[in-house]
Coordinates of C-alpha atoms in Angstrom, one line a residue:
M1 CA 0.0 0.0 0.0
I2 CA 2.8 2.4 0.7
A3 CA 6.2 3.2 -0.8
S4 CA 9.0 5.6 -0.2
R5 CA 11.5 6.6 -2.9
A6 CA 10.4 3.6 -5.0
R7 CA 9.6 3.5 -8.7
L8 CA 5.9 2.8 -8.8
A9 CA 3.8 1.0 -11.4
P10 CA 1.0 3.0 -13.1
C11 CA -2.0 3.5 -10.8
P12 CA -5.0 1.2 -11.3
F13 CA -7.4 4.1 -10.9
T14 CA -6.7 5.0 -14.5
D15 CA -8.5 1.8 -15.5
R16 CA -12.1 2.8 -15.1
S17 CA -13.4 -0.8 -15.5
H18 CA -11.9 -1.4 -12.0
P19 CA -12.8 1.7 -9.9
M20 CA -12.7 -0.4 -6.7
S21 CA -8.8 -0.1 -6.9
R22 CA -8.7 3.6 -6.9
F23 CA -5.1 4.1 -5.8
A24 CA -3.3 7.4 -6.0
N25 CA 0.4 8.1 -5.6
I26 CA 0.8 11.0 -3.2
S27 CA 4.2 12.8 -2.7
L28 CA 5.1 15.1 0.2
V29 CA 8.3 17.2 0.3
N30 CA 10.2 17.8 3.6
F31 CA 11.4 21.1 2.3
P32 CA 13.5 23.3 4.6
T33 CA 13.2 27.0 3.7
L34 CA 16.3 28.9 2.7
P35 CA 17.5 31.6 5.2
P36 CA 15.7 35.0 4.8
D37 CA 19.1 36.7 4.0
E38 CA 19.9 34.2 1.2
P39 CA 20.6 36.2 -2.0
D40 CA 18.0 35.6 -4.7
R41 CA 16.1 33.6 -2.1
L42 CA 12.8 33.3 -3.9
Q43 CA 14.2 32.3 -7.2
K44 CA 16.5 29.7 -5.6
T45 CA 13.5 28.4 -3.6
L46 CA 11.3 28.1 -6.7
D47 CA 14.1 26.3 -8.6
R48 CA 14.4 23.8 -5.7
M49 CA 10.6 23.3 -5.5
C50 CA 10.4 22.7 -9.2
G51 CA 13.2 20.2 -8.9
Y52 CA 11.3 18.3 -6.3
V53 CA 8.3 18.2 -8.6
D54 CA 10.6 16.5 -11.1
D55 CA 11.5 14.0 -8.4
A56 CA 7.8 13.3 -7.7
A57 CA 7.2 12.8 -11.4
Q58 CA 9.9 10.2 -11.4
E59 CA 7.9 8.3 -8.8
Q60 CA 4.8 8.6 -11.0
S61 CA 3.0 10.7 -8.4
D62 CA -0.5 12.0 -9.0
I63 CA 0.0 14.9 -6.6
V64 CA 2.9 16.5 -4.7
A65 CA 2.5 18.9 -1.7
F66 CA 4.9 21.3 0.0
P67 CA 4.9 22.6 3.7
E68 CA 3.1 25.8 4.8
I69 CA 4.4 29.0 3.1
C70 CA 7.7 27.2 2.4
N71 CA 8.6 29.8 -0.3
C72 CA 8.9 32.6 2.3
L73 CA 9.0 31.1 5.8
D74 CA 10.5 33.2 8.6
T75 CA 9.8 36.5 6.8
A76 CA 8.8 39.0 9.5
D77 CA 6.1 40.8 7.5
P78 CA 3.7 38.9 5.2
S79 CA 3.2 42.0 3.1
D80 CA 6.8 41.7 2.0
V81 CA 6.2 38.3 0.4
A82 CA 2.5 38.3 -0.5
E83 CA 1.9 37.5 -4.2
P84 CA -1.2 37.5 -6.5
L85 CA -2.3 34.1 -7.8
D86 CA -0.6 34.8 -11.0
G87 CA 2.7 35.8 -9.3
P88 CA 6.1 34.0 -9.5
T89 CA 5.4 31.1 -7.1
V90 CA 2.1 29.9 -8.6
T91 CA 3.4 30.5 -12.1
A92 CA 6.6 28.4 -11.6
L93 CA 4.7 25.6 -9.9
S94 CA 2.0 25.7 -12.6
Q95 CA 4.7 25.2 -15.3
A96 CA 6.2 22.3 -13.4
A97 CA 2.7 20.7 -13.0
R98 CA 1.9 21.1 -16.6
Q99 CA 5.3 19.7 -17.7
H100 CA 4.8 16.5 -15.7
E101 CA 1.0 16.3 -15.8
L102 CA 0.5 16.1 -12.0
Y103 CA -1.2 18.0 -9.3
V104 CA 0.7 20.3 -7.0
V105 CA -0.3 21.8 -3.7
C106 CA 1.5 25.2 -3.5
P107 CA 1.3 27.0 -0.1
L108 CA 2.0 30.7 0.0
I109 CA 0.8 34.1 1.2
V110 CA -1.7 35.4 -1.4
S111 CA -2.6 39.1 -1.9
E112 CA -6.3 39.5 -3.0
E113 CA -8.2 42.7 -3.3
G114 CA -6.0 44.4 -0.6
R115 CA -6.1 41.5 1.8
R116 CA -3.5 38.8 2.6
Y117 CA -4.4 35.2 3.1
N118 CA -2.3 32.1 4.1
C119 CA -3.3 29.9 1.2
A120 CA -2.8 26.4 -0.2
V121 CA -3.3 26.5 -4.0
L122 CA -4.2 23.3 -5.8
I123 CA -2.7 23.3 -9.3
G124 CA -4.0 20.8 -11.9
R125 CA -2.3 18.6 -14.4
K126 CA -2.5 21.2 -17.1
G127 CA -1.1 23.9 -14.9
E128 CA -4.5 25.4 -14.1
I129 CA -5.7 26.6 -10.7
V130 CA -8.2 24.0 -9.5
G131 CA -8.9 25.7 -6.3
V132 CA -7.6 27.8 -3.4
Y133 CA -7.9 27.1 0.3
R134 CA -7.5 30.0 2.7
K135 CA -6.4 29.2 6.2
N136 CA -9.5 29.4 8.5
F137 CA -7.6 29.9 11.8
P138 CA -4.4 32.0 11.4
T139 CA -2.4 32.2 14.6
H140 CA -2.3 35.4 16.6
P141 CA 1.1 36.5 15.1
E142 CA -0.5 36.0 11.7
L143 CA -3.5 38.0 12.6
E144 CA -1.4 40.8 14.1
A145 CA 0.6 40.8 10.8
G146 CA -2.5 41.4 8.8
V147 CA -3.4 37.9 7.6
T148 CA -7.2 37.6 7.0
P149 CA -8.9 34.3 8.0
G150 CA -10.6 32.2 5.4
V151 CA -14.2 31.1 5.9
E152 CA -14.7 28.1 3.7
T153 CA -13.6 24.4 3.6
P154 CA -13.8 23.6 -0.1
V155 CA -13.2 20.1 -1.4
F156 CA -11.9 19.8 -5.0
E157 CA -12.6 17.1 -7.6
T158 CA -9.5 15.6 -9.2
D159 CA -9.2 12.7 -11.6
F160 CA -8.2 10.4 -8.7
G161 CA -10.6 11.5 -5.9
R162 CA -11.9 14.4 -3.8
V163 CA -9.1 16.4 -2.2
G164 CA -9.5 18.8 0.7
L165 CA -6.8 21.2 2.1
C166 CA -6.2 22.7 5.5
I167 CA -3.2 24.5 7.0
C168 CA -1.3 24.1 10.3
F169 CA -3.3 25.6 13.2
D170 CA -6.6 24.6 11.5
L171 CA -6.0 21.1 12.8
N172 CA -7.0 22.3 16.3
Y173 CA -10.5 23.2 15.2
W174 CA -13.2 20.6 14.8
E175 CA -15.3 22.8 12.5
V176 CA -12.6 22.7 9.8
G177 CA -12.4 18.9 9.8
S178 CA -16.2 18.8 10.0
G179 CA -16.5 21.1 7.0
L180 CA -14.2 18.9 4.9
C181 CA -16.1 15.9 6.0
Q182 CA -19.5 17.4 5.0
N183 CA -18.0 18.3 1.6
H184 CA -17.0 14.6 1.2
A185 CA -13.2 14.8 1.2
E186 CA -11.5 11.5 0.6
L187 CA -8.0 12.9 1.1
V188 CA -7.0 15.9 3.1
I189 CA -3.5 17.4 2.6
W190 CA -2.2 19.4 5.5
P191 CA 0.8 21.7 4.9
S192 CA 2.1 22.7 8.3
M193 CA 4.8 23.9 10.6
W194 CA 4.5 21.0 13.0
A195 CA 4.0 17.2 12.8
G196 CA 0.3 16.9 13.9
G197 CA 0.8 13.8 16.0
R198 CA -2.3 12.0 17.3
M199 CA -4.6 14.8 16.0
L200 CA -4.1 13.3 12.5
S201 CA -5.5 10.0 13.6
K202 CA -8.4 11.6 15.4
W203 CA -9.4 13.6 12.4
A204 CA -9.1 10.6 10.1
M205 CA -11.3 8.4 12.3
E206 CA -13.9 11.0 13.1
F207 CA -14.3 12.4 9.7
G208 CA -13.6 9.4 7.5
F209 CA -10.8 10.7 5.2
N210 CA -7.1 9.9 4.6
M211 CA -4.6 12.5 5.7
A212 CA -1.3 13.5 4.3
A213 CA 0.7 15.9 6.6
V214 CA 3.8 17.7 5.4
W215 CA 6.2 20.0 7.2
K216 CA 9.9 20.7 6.8
E217 CA 11.0 17.9 9.1
Q218 CA 8.4 15.1 8.6
S219 CA 5.9 13.7 6.2
T220 CA 3.1 11.5 7.5
F221 CA 0.3 9.5 5.9
V222 CA -2.7 8.3 7.9
D223 CA -5.5 6.1 6.6
I224 CA -9.3 6.5 7.2
A225 CA -9.1 4.3 10.3
G226 CA -6.5 6.6 11.9
R227 CA -3.6 4.2 11.3
E228 CA -0.2 5.7 10.5
L229 CA 0.8 4.2 7.2
L230 CA 4.2 6.0 6.8
A231 CA 6.1 8.7 8.7
V232 CA 9.5 9.9 7.5
K233 CA 11.5 12.4 9.5
R234 CA 14.2 14.6 8.1
E235 CA 16.6 16.9 9.9
A236 CA 16.2 20.5 8.9
R237 CA 20.0 20.6 8.2
D238 CA 20.1 17.3 6.4
R239 CA 23.4 17.0 4.6
T240 CA 23.0 13.5 3.2
G241 CA 21.9 14.8 -0.3
R242 CA 18.9 12.5 -0.4
S243 CA 15.7 13.8 -1.9
P244 CA 13.2 15.0 0.6
V245 CA 10.3 13.6 -1.5
V246 CA 8.3 10.8 0.2
T247 CA 5.7 9.0 -1.7
A248 CA 2.8 6.8 -0.5
R249 CA 0.3 4.8 -2.6
I250 CA -3.2 5.0 -1.0
D251 CA -6.6 3.5 -2.0
L252 CA -9.1 6.3 -1.9
D253 CA -12.0 4.0 -2.5
R254 CA -11.9 2.6 1.1
R255 CA -14.6 3.7 3.5
L256 CA -15.0 3.5 7.3
L257 CA -18.2 1.9 8.7
H258 CA -19.6 1.3 12.1
P259 CA -21.0 -2.3 12.7
D260 CA -24.4 -1.0 13.8
Y261 CA -27.1 -1.5 11.2
N262 CA -24.5 -2.7 8.6
L263 CA -23.9 -6.4 9.2
E264 CA -27.1 -7.7 7.7
N265 CA -26.7 -5.5 4.7
L266 CA -23.1 -6.8 4.3
K267 CA -24.4 -10.3 4.4
A268 CA -26.8 -9.4 1.5
L269 CA -23.9 -7.9 -0.4
F270 CA -21.8 -11.1 -0.1
K271 CA -24.8 -13.3 -1.0
R272 CA -25.4 -11.4 -4.2
Y273 CA -21.8 -10.8 -5.4
G274 CA -19.9 -13.6 -3.7
P275 CA -17.5 -14.0 -0.7
T276 CA -14.8 -11.9 -2.3
A277 CA -17.0 -9.0 -3.3
A278 CA -15.5 -6.6 -0.7
F279 CA -12.5 -6.0 1.4
T280 CA -13.6 -5.9 5.1
Q281 CA -11.4 -5.4 8.1
W282 CA -12.8 -5.4 11.6
L283 CA -11.0 -3.1 14.0
K284 CA -12.4 -4.4 17.3
Q285 CA -10.7 -2.0 19.7
D286 CA -12.0 1.0 17.7
C287 CA -15.4 -0.6 16.8
H288 CA -14.8 0.3 13.2
L289 CA -15.0 -1.6 9.9
V290 CA -12.8 -0.8 6.9
F291 CA -14.7 -1.5 3.7
G292 CA -13.7 -1.5 0.1
S293 CA -15.3 -2.8 -3.1
Q294 CA -13.7 -5.7 -5.0
V295 CA -16.5 -6.0 -7.5
P296 CA -15.2 -5.1 -11.0
G297 CA -17.0 -2.0 -12.3
L298 CA -18.5 -1.0 -8.9
S299 CA -17.0 1.5 -6.5
S300 CA -17.4 1.3 -2.7
D301 CA -19.9 4.2 -2.8
Q302 CA -22.0 2.3 -5.4
L303 CA -22.1 -0.8 -3.2
I304 CA -22.9 1.3 -0.1
E305 CA -25.8 2.9 -2.0
E306 CA -27.1 -0.4 -3.5
F307 CA -27.2 -2.2 -0.1
G308 CA -28.1 0.6 2.2
L309 CA -24.8 0.6 4.0
E310 CA -23.9 3.6 6.2
T311 CA -20.5 5.1 6.5
M312 CA -19.2 6.1 9.9
R313 CA -19.4 9.8 9.0
D314 CA -23.1 9.4 7.9
Y315 CA -23.9 7.3 11.0
L316 CA -22.5 10.0 13.3
A317 CA -24.4 12.7 11.4
R318 CA -27.7 10.7 11.7
V319 CA -27.2 10.3 15.5
R320 CA -26.6 14.0 15.8
R321 CA -29.8 14.8 13.9
D322 CA -31.9 12.3 15.9
R323 CA -30.5 13.7 19.2
K324 CA -31.5 17.2 18.1
A325 CA -35.0 16.0 17.2
A326 CA -35.3 14.1 20.6
L327 CA -34.3 17.3 22.5
A328 CA -36.8 19.4 20.4
A329 CA -39.6 17.0 21.4
V330 CA -38.9 17.5 25.1
A331 CA -41.4 19.9 26.7
G332 CA -39.8 22.4 29.0
P333 CA -36.2 22.6 30.2
V334 CA -33.7 19.7 30.3
Y335 CA -31.9 18.9 33.6
A336 CA -28.3 17.7 33.9
N337 CA -26.3 17.3 37.1
G338 CA -28.6 19.7 38.9
Q339 CA -28.3 22.4 36.2
T340 CA -31.1 23.6 34.0
V341 CA -29.9 23.6 30.3
A342 CA -31.4 24.6 27.1
Q343 CA -32.2 22.1 24.4
D344 CA -28.9 22.9 22.6
G345 CA -26.9 22.0 25.8
E346 CA -26.2 25.6 27.0
R347 CA -26.9 26.3 30.7
I348 CA -29.7 28.7 31.5

């Protein structure tokens, strides 16, 4: 399922007769930023970044991502390095994406209509801008420096799956992960300035998407069940000369289920399509079930719809709705631990 610095075979997702094997090759770059006083710093940085896109292409990557604002990290004033979307950084990475026909996640400070945003730009295989994510929760130093918070959690359609983006401090905020979940992300790429740790697993399990975390000293891949598939550390002053590109091969057609209300429907699935119709892995300690279609021509989502299966994310959403309805049906105040609370849980 995973590989690092290996030469990989073409991805099966390109064969649309077998969508159940929807693998994608995902590359992350442990890219240390050049010192702020480096002569021609931006141009040298962009040359190196484009070189790492070349490396990712050699690994037959579908998408390559860089750490948070790695083109200008440690610059005191974001206004000094803010660029328009057609500025030198996006232009250089767009040319590299088009040359190698892969997607690139390009983090930078973007200047738009007099405002500055901490962004991650998704560039497509033809060098076009597929979408832009604006960091929802900038840190206090960013806010004080004039960075404007984003307000959306978009998910972008690619030819290998639905990709969401978030940035660094966003990982601390449930509403960002929830928004990406509601928009049906299958893979969330997280450019950052820290490793993420157990928060990556928490998000993956709760929201039902794979995660790829990239900062200058570590790249980490976590699957939908919250399991760390691969973590590669790299010293900031690495002198080995090895490429900082790390690649993993992940099946984006896998789904996370809860056993409640699904077991009988799974039996019906196997009865109709045979005992090898789906990959299933029971994770007893977590009370989760990893599910993936193995029926030629049918995706996991198609089987889920056909047999009325319910993903973990949909199950949790249904319980939340039913809880709200149950509280709405209660006449008068609700009591908890001697306190009177409103129906939304707030004390009154």
